[in-house]
Amino acid sequence: MRGPGSTSSSFLFHRSSLASLTGVVLLVASLSLPARPALAQAKDASQAGAGGGAVHQPGRIVYDTSLYAGLQYRMIGPFRGGRATAVAGVAQQPHTFYMGATGGGVWKTEDAGQHWDNVSDGYFHVGSIGAIAVAPSDPDVVYVGTGSADIRGNVSTGKGVYRSTDGGKTWTFEGLEDAGQIGDVVVSPRDPDLVYLASIGHAFGPNPMRGVFRSRDGGATWQKVLFVSDSTGFIDLAMDPDNPRVLYAAAWQTERKPWTIISGGHEGGIWKSTDAGDHWTRLTGGLPTGLVGKASVTVSPADPDRVWVLIEASPIDKGGVYRSDDAGKTWRQTSHSHDLTQRAFYYIHVFADPRDPNTVYALNTSPYRSIDGGKTFTRIRVPHGDTHDFWINPEHPDYLAIADDGGAQVSLTHGKSWSTYYNQPTAQFYRVITDNGFPYRVYGPQQDNSTISVPAWSPGTGRLTPQGEWVTVGGGESGYIALDPDHPKLSYAGSYGGDIDRVDRETGQSRNVVAYPQLALGEAARDLKYRFQWNAPILMSKFDSSVVYHAAQYILKTANGGQSWTRISPDLTRDDTAKQVLAGKPIESEETGVEVYGTIFALAEGTESPDVLWAGSDDGLVHLTRDGGKSWRDVTPP
C-alpha cells in the first residue's frame, strides 16, 4: 500500500518484478479445497473449538479461519491489460505517460510503455478512471477524474477528482465526490491551478452533478460554470492553446438503464465560452440540431480557428465529422462515415494533430486518421480494438499513446509500431474459479478478451506464471466457467448469447454445446426463444458432475455432456416485454446483447440435496425448488 486510504481493485506492481517478462494481468491466488460433504466439514469445524475461531452451524460449510490467517495475496498472472479509458503524456518528458483503467486505477510509464507502475493504490477510493490531464506548465501536476464515461451496462461510478503535485507519487482528493462519470479534464497551459472538468453525473438517472466545473485553486474549490439540465451532462472539453480563455464543451443527453442505453436528445450539442467559462453560447451555424447524441470536440493547435467535432445525430447521415475554420461560427460536414459514429455511447472521440491543421484523428472500434482536412479517414492498426482515448505529444507529434479495451499502448513511430499491452495487470474479470488439480489453476473470463487459466504455482518461478502456461477454456469474455472437480481439465465455458463450449484439455476435444442455435445480435430480447444474460449462469452440480445447468429466463439442464438440454422451470422473471426491446435509443440501436433483460442472473444449488436450486432474476425475483425443478416457489423478499 502506497499511502493512506483504501486501495483500488488493482495491485501495486513494480518494474523490478517484470524485468525479464513481456508483460502482466491480475489474478489473485486462491485456495483450492478438496470437495467434502458439507456436514462433515461443519462437524470438523465445531470440533476445532473456540480457539480455532469456528462456530458449528448445522447444514453449512464452515472452515477454521485461523488456518488461513497467515495467507497473503500474491500475483500469479495472467499479465495482459484490461480496458483503459484514459491516457495522457508529458510533453517535456517524451517517454512518460499515464493511463487510467476502468477497474485498475492509474498507471505510469517512464520508458514509453516498456514497463508500467501503479501510482494510485492507497490513495484512490475507486479503480474506475474517466480522464487524466497533465498541466502543460508544470509536468508534476496531474489531475484525474474518476468514473469511466463510456457507460456500458456494467459501468463503475467514480468518486470525484484527485490531484498530484509530484508526478503521481502521492495524491490528494479534490472533491466532486458525486460527479459520477467524468468525461474530460483540461488544464490551462499557463496556470496549473486553473482546471476545467466535464461531468456526466451518475449515469442512471437525472441528477444535478451534470455540467462543466471550474477550479481556480487546484481543485480546492469548484464552481459549476455550465449547466443545461439534470438530464444532460458534458463529455468532452477543448481549449484554445493560444488563448486559454476560449473553451468548447460537448453536451450529451444520456441515461443508462439495465435494458437499454439512451444516447441523444434535444439538449445535446457544442457550447463555447470566450471568457474562461463565465458565459457560454450554444453553437449552431451548420452543426446538427434537433436530435443529437454523443459528441467530441478538438481545437487545432496549428490553427486555433480550425475546430473539429465528431457527433452522433439523427438522421444517421447527419452524424459524422464537422469542421469550422472560423472558431465555431460556421460549420460544414466533411465526413458522414458510420465507421466513426457507430456505437457512439461507447466510442466517439476526435483529436487534432498539433502541427498539421489538415490532420485529425477519430476513435471508434479502431483509430482513424485523416490527412485531407477530414474528408477521408484511414484505419490505423493498433494491438487491440475498441479505442477510448488518444494523446499526441505537441512537441514530438510522432509520439502517441492510445487507450483501448486491451489497456494502453505507446508509439514512437507515428503509429507504425506500438508497445505491448502484456505488461499491465489491469484486466477486468467477471469472476474467477479454481479447479482441484495440483498445482491448482485459476480461471476467469476477461472483458473483451478471452477466458484464461493460469496455474497457482509454476516450476522455476514460484510466483508469476510464464505466458506459455496460460490456457484458454473456450467460451468468451463474459461467460461463467464450470469445472468438473474430479476431472480438472474438463470445463464448460460460456459467452454472451447463451454460447457454451465443452473443453477437455486432456483429450484435446472441444465442442459447442449451446442449448439452442439462435443469433441474439440485432434482435430484441422479446423476440428471442431464450433470453440469456450477458453473464448467463452455468452451474455444475456438486452432487453429480454429469449434471450441468444453464440459465436463460428458464433453467436448462443437461445430463449427457450438453448433447441435449431439458427445460426444468417456467419463466422465472417478471417477463416485462416493455423492457425487452431492441436496446439503444433514440438515434441508434445497441445490438450486441449486453442489454438482454428479463433473465436469470444468479443460480445456486443447495448444500445438502441436488433437488434444491435457487434462482435470482435481473428484474428482482428469487425462486426456489426443492424437487429438482418439478415445482418452483416465489420466495422474493418483500
XYZ file of C-alpha atoms in Angstrom:
638
model
C 0.000 0.000 0.000
C 1.398 3.363 -1.077
C -0.379 5.720 1.257
C -3.444 6.451 3.351
C -6.889 5.321 2.301
C -8.297 2.230 0.683
C -6.765 0.582 -2.349
C -8.197 0.315 -5.824
C -9.100 -3.000 -7.380
C -5.601 -3.362 -8.795
C -2.372 -4.334 -7.014
C 0.823 -2.316 -6.756
C 3.123 -3.600 -9.479
C 6.813 -2.770 -9.501
C 9.050 -2.681 -12.537
C 11.569 -4.994 -10.926
C 9.074 -7.837 -10.875
C 8.747 -7.800 -14.655
C 12.327 -7.198 -15.726
C 12.544 -10.416 -17.705
C 8.887 -10.774 -18.727
C 6.935 -9.420 -21.646
C 4.071 -8.242 -19.566
C 1.365 -8.744 -16.765
C -2.765 -9.126 -15.800
C -4.037 -9.539 -12.365
C -5.457 -12.577 -10.719
C -5.313 -13.278 -7.004
C -4.030 -16.518 -5.588
C -6.968 -18.521 -4.280
C -7.369 -21.655 -2.222
C -8.484 -24.882 -3.824
C -10.085 -27.184 -1.308
C -10.980 -30.807 -1.944
C -14.681 -31.439 -2.130
C -16.098 -32.861 1.097
C -19.636 -33.287 2.390
C -20.892 -30.067 3.929
C -21.960 -31.617 7.221
C -18.609 -33.331 7.676
C -16.864 -30.006 7.266
C -19.220 -28.351 9.715
C -18.553 -31.153 12.197
C -14.803 -30.726 11.831
C -15.167 -27.003 12.357
C -17.227 -27.447 15.501
C -14.583 -29.763 16.938
C -11.937 -27.108 16.377
C -13.375 -25.221 19.344
C -13.446 -21.574 20.150
C -9.666 -21.309 19.900
C -9.885 -22.007 16.186
C -12.394 -19.260 15.558
C -15.048 -21.580 14.081
C -18.667 -21.927 15.140
C -20.781 -25.009 14.466
C -23.611 -24.133 12.090
C -25.528 -27.256 11.045
C -26.001 -27.602 7.310
C -23.388 -25.026 6.396
C -19.798 -25.272 5.210
C -17.687 -23.786 7.972
C -13.901 -23.601 7.996
C -11.454 -22.868 10.767
C -10.459 -19.357 9.751
C -7.314 -19.409 11.885
C -5.803 -21.866 9.404
C -5.736 -19.106 6.809
C -4.657 -16.189 8.991
C -1.158 -16.094 7.524
C -2.189 -16.144 3.873
C -1.442 -13.120 1.720
C -2.445 -12.199 -1.807
C 0.184 -12.676 -4.474
C 0.092 -12.061 -8.182
C 0.020 -15.169 -10.350
C -0.916 -13.553 -13.687
C -2.006 -13.561 -16.410
C -0.202 -10.393 -17.390
C -2.206 -8.786 -20.159
C -4.008 -5.451 -19.997
C -7.676 -4.755 -19.498
C -9.919 -1.941 -20.658
C -8.435 1.540 -20.323
C -10.422 4.713 -20.916
C -7.904 7.489 -20.275
C -4.360 8.250 -21.377
C -2.094 11.294 -21.164
C 1.558 12.109 -21.672
C 4.140 14.638 -20.561
C 5.297 16.836 -23.435
C 8.592 17.750 -21.755
C 9.328 14.113 -20.854
C 8.540 12.302 -24.119
C 8.804 8.780 -22.701
C 6.470 9.476 -19.758
C 2.785 8.575 -19.994
C -0.173 7.905 -17.694
C -3.090 5.604 -18.315
C -6.350 5.070 -16.464
C -8.123 1.716 -16.384
C -11.802 1.069 -15.831
C -11.019 -1.114 -12.847
C -7.308 -0.868 -12.120
C -6.618 2.770 -11.259
C -3.850 4.976 -12.660
C -0.554 3.675 -14.065
C 2.612 5.455 -15.188
C 5.421 4.569 -17.565
C 8.708 6.420 -17.909
C 10.122 4.269 -20.691
C 7.453 4.618 -23.383
C 5.367 1.655 -22.296
C 8.035 -0.980 -21.690
C 7.056 -1.068 -18.011
C 4.075 0.351 -16.111
C 3.844 1.136 -12.385
C 0.622 1.637 -10.477
C 0.577 5.075 -8.826
C -2.954 5.271 -7.408
C -3.190 2.341 -4.985
C -3.510 3.506 -1.416
C -4.850 6.914 -2.451
C -7.887 6.396 -4.672
C -11.155 5.049 -3.291
C -12.201 3.608 -6.673
C -10.365 1.975 -9.541
C -12.546 3.313 -12.379
C -10.896 6.204 -14.241
C -12.571 8.629 -16.647
C -9.960 11.254 -17.531
C -6.321 12.238 -16.905
C -4.683 15.612 -17.577
C -1.099 16.781 -17.032
C -0.607 20.519 -16.506
C 1.331 21.815 -19.552
C 3.175 24.413 -17.454
C 4.148 22.013 -14.656
C 4.533 18.312 -15.524
C 4.449 17.348 -11.849
C 0.807 18.445 -11.602
C -1.612 15.729 -12.704
C -5.413 15.669 -12.388
C -7.531 12.515 -12.541
C -11.299 12.375 -12.899
C -12.767 9.054 -11.793
C -15.685 7.112 -13.243
C -15.478 5.719 -16.764
C -17.573 7.850 -19.115
C -18.149 5.129 -21.728
C -21.250 3.962 -19.929
C -21.653 0.253 -20.532
C -24.366 -1.584 -18.631
C -21.811 -2.653 -16.014
C -20.177 0.765 -15.659
C -18.495 1.659 -12.356
C -19.326 5.010 -10.777
C -16.445 7.263 -9.817
C -15.636 9.147 -6.633
C -14.575 12.606 -7.785
C -11.217 14.201 -8.581
C -7.646 13.507 -7.465
C -4.557 15.691 -7.868
C -0.837 15.012 -7.685
C 1.866 17.668 -7.424
C 4.822 15.283 -7.550
C 4.315 13.403 -10.786
C 1.995 10.754 -9.370
C 3.982 9.770 -6.284
C 1.245 10.991 -3.935
C -2.331 12.148 -4.441
C -4.929 14.283 -2.680
C -8.691 14.068 -3.060
C -10.048 17.295 -4.537
C -13.803 16.930 -4.228
C -16.760 16.480 -6.597
C -17.414 13.131 -4.955
C -20.851 12.843 -6.579
C -19.752 13.713 -10.115
C -20.257 10.059 -11.067
C -18.736 9.720 -14.522
C -16.124 12.318 -15.508
C -15.623 12.611 -19.250
C -12.733 15.045 -19.556
C -10.316 17.291 -17.667
C -8.341 20.174 -19.208
C -5.730 22.383 -17.542
C -4.745 25.899 -18.555
C -1.375 25.941 -20.370
C -0.355 28.942 -18.247
C -1.714 28.153 -14.785
C -1.593 24.620 -13.295
C -4.252 25.604 -10.744
C -6.843 26.549 -13.378
C -8.674 23.383 -14.387
C -11.974 22.521 -16.082
C -13.933 19.295 -15.829
C -16.753 17.744 -17.882
C -19.186 15.674 -15.824
C -21.944 13.323 -16.920
C -23.006 12.867 -13.315
C -24.047 9.368 -12.385
C -25.305 7.508 -15.420
C -28.524 6.023 -14.075
C -30.908 8.971 -13.990
C -31.278 12.749 -13.827
C -29.009 14.428 -11.284
C -27.649 17.913 -10.539
C -23.962 16.961 -10.910
C -24.112 17.120 -14.685
C -22.258 20.048 -16.223
C -18.915 21.790 -16.641
C -16.992 22.666 -13.471
C -14.082 25.069 -12.969
C -11.475 25.365 -10.247
C -9.068 28.290 -9.937
C -7.224 26.880 -6.919
C -6.056 23.463 -7.989
C -9.278 21.687 -7.056
C -9.684 23.067 -3.539
C -12.998 24.621 -4.614
C -15.189 24.062 -7.659
C -17.772 26.195 -9.436
C -20.349 24.864 -11.873
C -19.975 27.193 -14.851
C -22.214 25.434 -17.396
C -25.423 23.526 -16.737
C -28.104 22.572 -19.254
C -30.375 20.282 -17.237
C -30.221 17.363 -14.842
C -30.685 15.046 -17.852
C -27.760 16.393 -19.869
C -24.128 16.201 -18.875
C -20.865 17.034 -20.605
C -18.495 14.504 -22.098
C -15.658 16.477 -23.730
C -13.777 19.775 -23.483
C -11.324 21.619 -25.724
C -9.231 24.718 -25.051
C -7.647 27.144 -27.486
C -3.910 26.620 -26.806
C -3.118 30.222 -27.811
C -5.950 31.763 -25.807
C -6.989 29.591 -22.838
C -9.973 31.858 -22.192
C -11.623 30.199 -25.204
C -13.231 26.843 -24.425
C -15.536 24.404 -26.181
C -17.729 21.812 -24.453
C -19.726 18.854 -25.791
C -23.095 18.263 -24.118
C -24.594 14.764 -24.035
C -28.146 13.890 -23.032
C -27.820 10.321 -21.817
C -29.042 7.771 -19.311
C -28.149 4.146 -18.671
C -30.822 1.581 -17.843
C -30.278 -2.161 -17.361
C -32.143 -2.949 -20.578
C -31.074 -0.032 -22.796
C -28.828 2.976 -23.330
C -30.393 6.363 -24.024
C -27.957 8.404 -26.102
C -29.369 11.582 -27.548
C -31.947 14.296 -27.103
C -32.660 17.898 -27.957
C -30.279 19.317 -25.342
C -27.023 17.971 -26.753
C -24.532 19.839 -28.894
C -21.463 22.080 -28.722
C -21.044 25.106 -26.456
C -18.387 27.847 -26.486
C -17.011 30.335 -23.957
C -14.687 33.258 -24.698
C -14.265 34.447 -21.105
C -12.721 31.450 -19.328
C -16.061 29.797 -18.685
C -18.051 32.672 -17.182
C -20.528 32.729 -20.074
C -21.384 30.166 -22.743
C -23.150 30.123 -26.119
C -24.543 27.086 -27.892
C -23.072 26.772 -31.384
C -25.167 26.049 -34.464
C -24.164 27.546 -37.814
C -24.262 24.251 -39.683
C -23.914 21.749 -36.837
C -26.712 19.179 -36.461
C -29.684 20.448 -34.481
C -32.715 18.698 -33.093
C -31.968 15.148 -32.021
C -28.222 14.851 -31.346
C -26.264 12.371 -29.260
C -22.721 11.997 -28.007
C -20.102 14.386 -29.375
C -16.410 15.210 -29.131
C -14.619 18.473 -29.900
C -10.985 19.481 -30.538
C -9.085 22.645 -31.495
C -6.168 22.543 -33.925
C -3.008 23.838 -32.205
C -1.651 24.556 -35.693
C -4.601 26.848 -36.443
C -6.846 27.602 -33.430
C -9.596 28.902 -35.726
C -9.958 25.344 -37.003
C -12.232 23.329 -34.729
C -13.363 19.754 -35.271
C -16.478 17.999 -33.971
C -17.387 14.310 -34.200
C -21.077 13.924 -33.394
C -23.914 11.396 -33.293
C -27.100 12.765 -34.868
C -30.462 11.889 -36.379
C -30.893 11.073 -39.168
C -27.729 8.995 -39.047
C -26.174 10.568 -42.140
C -26.214 13.924 -40.331
C -23.759 12.468 -37.847
C -20.035 12.424 -38.502
C -17.152 14.886 -38.687
C -17.752 18.638 -38.864
C -15.122 21.341 -39.331
C -15.133 25.035 -38.581
C -12.483 27.381 -39.968
C -13.733 30.445 -38.104
C -13.593 29.328 -34.455
C -17.073 27.854 -34.433
C -19.138 30.489 -36.235
C -19.885 28.255 -39.212
C -19.527 24.534 -39.819
C -19.553 22.072 -42.685
C -19.707 18.306 -42.638
C -16.556 16.689 -44.012
C -17.412 13.022 -43.394
C -20.528 11.047 -42.556
C -18.766 7.679 -42.379
C -20.621 5.401 -39.998
C -17.284 3.778 -39.146
C -16.656 6.845 -36.995
C -20.056 7.096 -35.259
C -21.217 3.501 -34.690
C -21.972 2.608 -31.047
C -21.443 6.262 -30.229
C -22.121 5.887 -26.497
C -19.064 3.629 -26.210
C -16.717 5.431 -28.603
C -16.623 8.836 -30.398
C -13.540 10.943 -29.733
C -11.729 13.375 -32.036
C -8.181 14.793 -31.755
C -6.372 17.428 -33.825
C -2.770 16.994 -34.894
C -0.571 19.592 -33.139
C 1.447 20.530 -36.260
C -0.724 19.912 -39.328
C -4.140 21.636 -39.476
C -5.349 19.136 -42.089
C -4.640 16.068 -39.956
C -7.244 14.857 -37.493
C -7.815 11.570 -35.640
C -11.113 9.874 -34.759
C -11.647 6.942 -32.402
C -14.148 4.124 -32.704
C -13.607 0.365 -32.862
C -10.233 1.399 -34.307
C -8.413 4.724 -34.523
C -8.683 6.561 -37.840
C -6.538 9.315 -39.360
C -7.412 11.919 -41.977
C -4.716 13.971 -43.705
C -7.011 15.813 -46.127
C -8.937 18.043 -43.781
C -11.365 15.394 -42.581
C -12.691 14.225 -45.949
C -11.359 10.664 -45.857
C -10.171 8.538 -42.947
C -7.784 5.585 -42.921
C -7.709 3.000 -40.163
C -4.575 2.843 -38.005
C -3.525 -0.623 -36.911
C -3.163 -0.974 -33.149
C -2.572 -4.013 -30.888
C -6.161 -4.073 -29.592
C -9.571 -2.839 -30.669
C -12.257 -0.627 -29.101
C -10.377 2.641 -28.655
C -11.342 5.197 -25.998
C -8.660 7.873 -25.633
C -5.679 9.231 -27.531
C -2.771 11.568 -26.825
C -0.340 13.241 -29.208
C 2.815 14.857 -27.887
C 2.578 18.503 -29.019
C 6.373 18.805 -29.209
C 7.024 15.369 -30.751
C 3.944 14.531 -32.894
C 5.284 11.075 -33.764
C 4.898 10.110 -30.103
C 1.394 8.770 -29.495
C -0.495 6.923 -26.777
C -3.818 5.138 -27.024
C -6.239 3.630 -24.511
C -8.415 0.724 -25.591
C -10.051 -2.468 -24.355
C -6.604 -4.063 -24.082
C -5.062 -1.353 -21.917
C -2.659 1.361 -23.098
C -0.012 1.300 -25.786
C 2.646 3.809 -26.835
C 4.042 4.536 -30.297
C 7.240 6.455 -31.025
C 6.840 5.895 -34.768
C 3.650 7.814 -35.589
C 1.567 4.669 -35.198
C 3.703 2.326 -37.291
C 4.569 0.238 -34.224
C 3.261 0.083 -30.650
C 4.350 -1.092 -27.227
C 2.860 -4.263 -25.777
C -0.175 -4.476 -23.534
C 1.163 -7.673 -21.972
C 2.745 -5.721 -19.124
C -0.104 -4.067 -17.219
C -2.180 -6.046 -14.679
C -5.449 -4.203 -15.235
C -7.702 -6.968 -16.561
C -11.394 -6.862 -15.735
C -12.516 -10.352 -14.743
C -16.211 -11.027 -14.384
C -15.423 -13.800 -11.887
C -12.759 -16.378 -11.007
C -12.941 -20.075 -10.145
C -10.377 -22.719 -9.164
C -10.052 -26.383 -10.052
C -8.910 -29.308 -7.893
C -5.675 -30.013 -9.722
C -2.146 -29.714 -8.357
C -0.949 -27.129 -8.703
C -4.469 -25.841 -8.915
C -5.366 -23.461 -11.709
C -7.369 -20.242 -11.557
C -9.834 -19.482 -14.365
C -11.607 -16.306 -15.381
C -13.354 -14.609 -18.313
C -11.647 -11.302 -19.145
C -13.646 -8.405 -20.560
C -13.128 -8.028 -24.311
C -10.516 -10.753 -24.329
C -10.968 -14.480 -23.725
C -11.358 -16.908 -20.901
C -7.980 -17.729 -19.454
C -6.454 -20.082 -16.902
C -3.150 -19.829 -15.066
C -1.575 -22.197 -12.529
C -1.280 -21.055 -8.927
C 2.346 -22.143 -8.931
C 4.843 -22.611 -11.711
C 8.142 -24.526 -11.574
C 11.054 -22.181 -11.976
C 9.207 -19.033 -10.915
C 7.327 -19.830 -7.725
C 5.301 -16.673 -8.232
C 4.412 -15.366 -11.675
C 3.416 -17.869 -14.320
C 5.010 -17.571 -17.755
C 2.759 -16.919 -20.710
C 3.456 -20.380 -22.091
C 1.464 -21.912 -19.228
C -1.686 -19.896 -19.865
C -4.572 -21.773 -21.452
C -7.997 -20.794 -22.715
C -11.002 -22.959 -21.968
C -13.479 -21.931 -24.640
C -16.341 -19.547 -24.157
C -15.733 -15.840 -24.341
C -15.238 -12.626 -22.453
C -18.370 -12.645 -20.318
C -19.345 -16.213 -19.525
C -19.324 -18.410 -16.481
C -16.912 -21.331 -16.256
C -17.956 -24.628 -14.667
C -15.333 -27.244 -13.762
C -15.524 -30.952 -13.052
C -13.991 -31.440 -9.559
C -12.929 -34.995 -10.406
C -11.526 -34.135 -13.841
C -9.908 -30.692 -13.577
C -9.175 -30.491 -17.288
C -12.873 -30.739 -18.216
C -14.716 -27.436 -18.348
C -17.870 -25.772 -19.612
C -17.335 -22.120 -20.555
C -19.944 -19.653 -21.722
C -20.163 -16.431 -23.646
C -22.848 -13.886 -24.428
C -25.848 -15.071 -26.398
C -26.008 -18.353 -24.491
C -22.975 -19.889 -26.142
C -21.271 -22.778 -24.275
C -18.113 -24.703 -25.116
C -17.282 -28.055 -23.547
C -13.492 -28.390 -23.488
C -11.468 -31.413 -22.414
C -7.823 -30.353 -22.286
C -6.723 -33.922 -21.606
C -8.110 -35.299 -24.868
C -7.958 -32.043 -26.813
C -11.668 -32.296 -27.609
C -13.678 -29.095 -27.841
C -17.284 -28.782 -28.954
C -20.042 -26.251 -28.784
C -22.985 -27.449 -26.682
C -25.305 -24.444 -26.985
C -28.856 -25.271 -25.945
C -30.411 -23.594 -28.982
C -28.732 -22.158 -32.104
C -30.017 -18.603 -32.045
C -28.297 -15.411 -33.182
C -29.033 -12.850 -30.487
C -27.173 -9.950 -32.098
C -29.536 -7.424 -33.608
C -32.657 -8.900 -32.014
C -34.993 -7.504 -29.393
C -34.971 -9.601 -26.220
C -38.702 -10.296 -26.500
C -38.134 -11.946 -29.904
C -35.601 -14.465 -28.594
C -36.585 -18.007 -27.675
C -34.047 -17.946 -24.844
C -33.120 -14.694 -23.141
C -29.554 -15.280 -21.981
C -27.986 -12.630 -19.769
C -24.600 -11.222 -20.836
C -23.316 -13.190 -17.817
C -25.635 -16.199 -18.106
C -25.007 -18.602 -15.180
C -23.522 -22.056 -15.806
C -23.538 -24.427 -12.840
C -22.163 -27.948 -12.486
C -23.888 -29.982 -9.790
C -21.690 -30.639 -6.791
C -23.517 -33.935 -6.329
C -23.230 -35.247 -9.899
C -20.696 -33.721 -12.278
C -22.574 -35.061 -15.298
C -25.364 -32.599 -14.488
C -24.883 -29.037 -15.747
C -27.373 -26.173 -15.558
C -27.582 -23.121 -17.807
C -29.896 -20.183 -17.136
C -31.854 -18.040 -19.581
C -35.322 -16.937 -18.459
C -35.700 -20.657 -17.802
C -33.391 -23.167 -16.135
C -31.944 -25.610 -18.659
C -30.357 -28.923 -17.644
C -28.132 -31.470 -19.341
C -27.004 -34.837 -18.010
C -25.156 -36.035 -21.108
C -22.386 -33.536 -21.682
C -24.560 -30.990 -23.463
C -25.778 -33.305 -26.217
C -29.318 -32.397 -25.194
C -30.917 -29.923 -22.804
C -34.182 -30.075 -20.870
C -36.132 -27.108 -19.566
C -36.899 -27.647 -15.869
C -38.622 -24.384 -14.962
C -41.159 -21.880 -16.182
C -40.100 -18.314 -16.895
C -38.673 -17.188 -13.539
C -38.581 -13.474 -14.403
C -41.226 -10.754 -14.456
C -41.344 -11.119 -18.260
C -41.926 -7.395 -18.755
C -41.928 -7.063 -22.552
C -41.650 -3.274 -22.293
C -38.099 -3.884 -21.054
C -37.279 -6.494 -23.691
C -36.851 -4.013 -26.510
C -34.185 -3.572 -29.148
C -31.751 -1.655 -26.988
C -30.480 1.801 -27.759
C -32.479 4.956 -28.422
C -33.448 7.440 -29.699
C -30.847 7.575 -32.500
C -29.087 4.226 -32.889
C -29.820 0.768 -31.576
C -27.358 -1.184 -29.434
C -27.382 -4.739 -30.744
C -24.548 -6.603 -29.019
C -26.666 -8.488 -26.476
C -25.420 -6.644 -23.394
C -28.882 -5.275 -22.614
C -30.879 -8.511 -22.930
C -33.155 -8.196 -19.888
C -35.647 -10.324 -18.028
C -33.126 -13.092 -17.411
C -31.900 -15.321 -14.604
C -28.813 -13.610 -13.251
C -27.846 -15.926 -10.371
C -28.173 -19.680 -9.824
C -27.145 -21.772 -6.826
C -27.512 -25.381 -5.724
C -28.426 -26.411 -2.182
C -25.712 -27.736 0.117
C -27.481 -30.940 1.177
C -29.661 -32.046 -1.729
C -29.328 -31.932 -5.516
C -33.056 -31.255 -5.686
C -32.645 -27.786 -4.175
C -31.985 -24.918 -6.575
C -32.181 -21.165 -6.054
C -32.616 -18.743 -8.973
C -32.461 -14.949 -8.957
C -33.502 -12.765 -11.885
C -32.095 -9.428 -13.005
C -35.535 -7.879 -12.565
C -35.689 -8.710 -8.885
C -37.279 -12.125 -8.317
C -35.991 -15.079 -6.287
C -37.352 -18.597 -6.850
C -36.727 -21.906 -5.067
C -37.308 -25.526 -5.984
C -36.930 -28.462 -3.603
C -37.866 -31.199 -6.060
C -35.342 -30.790 -8.840
C -37.419 -28.323 -10.834
C -40.798 -30.049 -10.811
C -42.264 -27.114 -8.907
C -40.991 -23.633 -8.071
C -41.930 -21.158 -5.368
C -41.516 -17.401 -5.486
C -39.566 -16.511 -2.331
C -38.729 -12.922 -3.259
C -38.161 -10.833 -0.109
C -40.852 -8.211 0.487
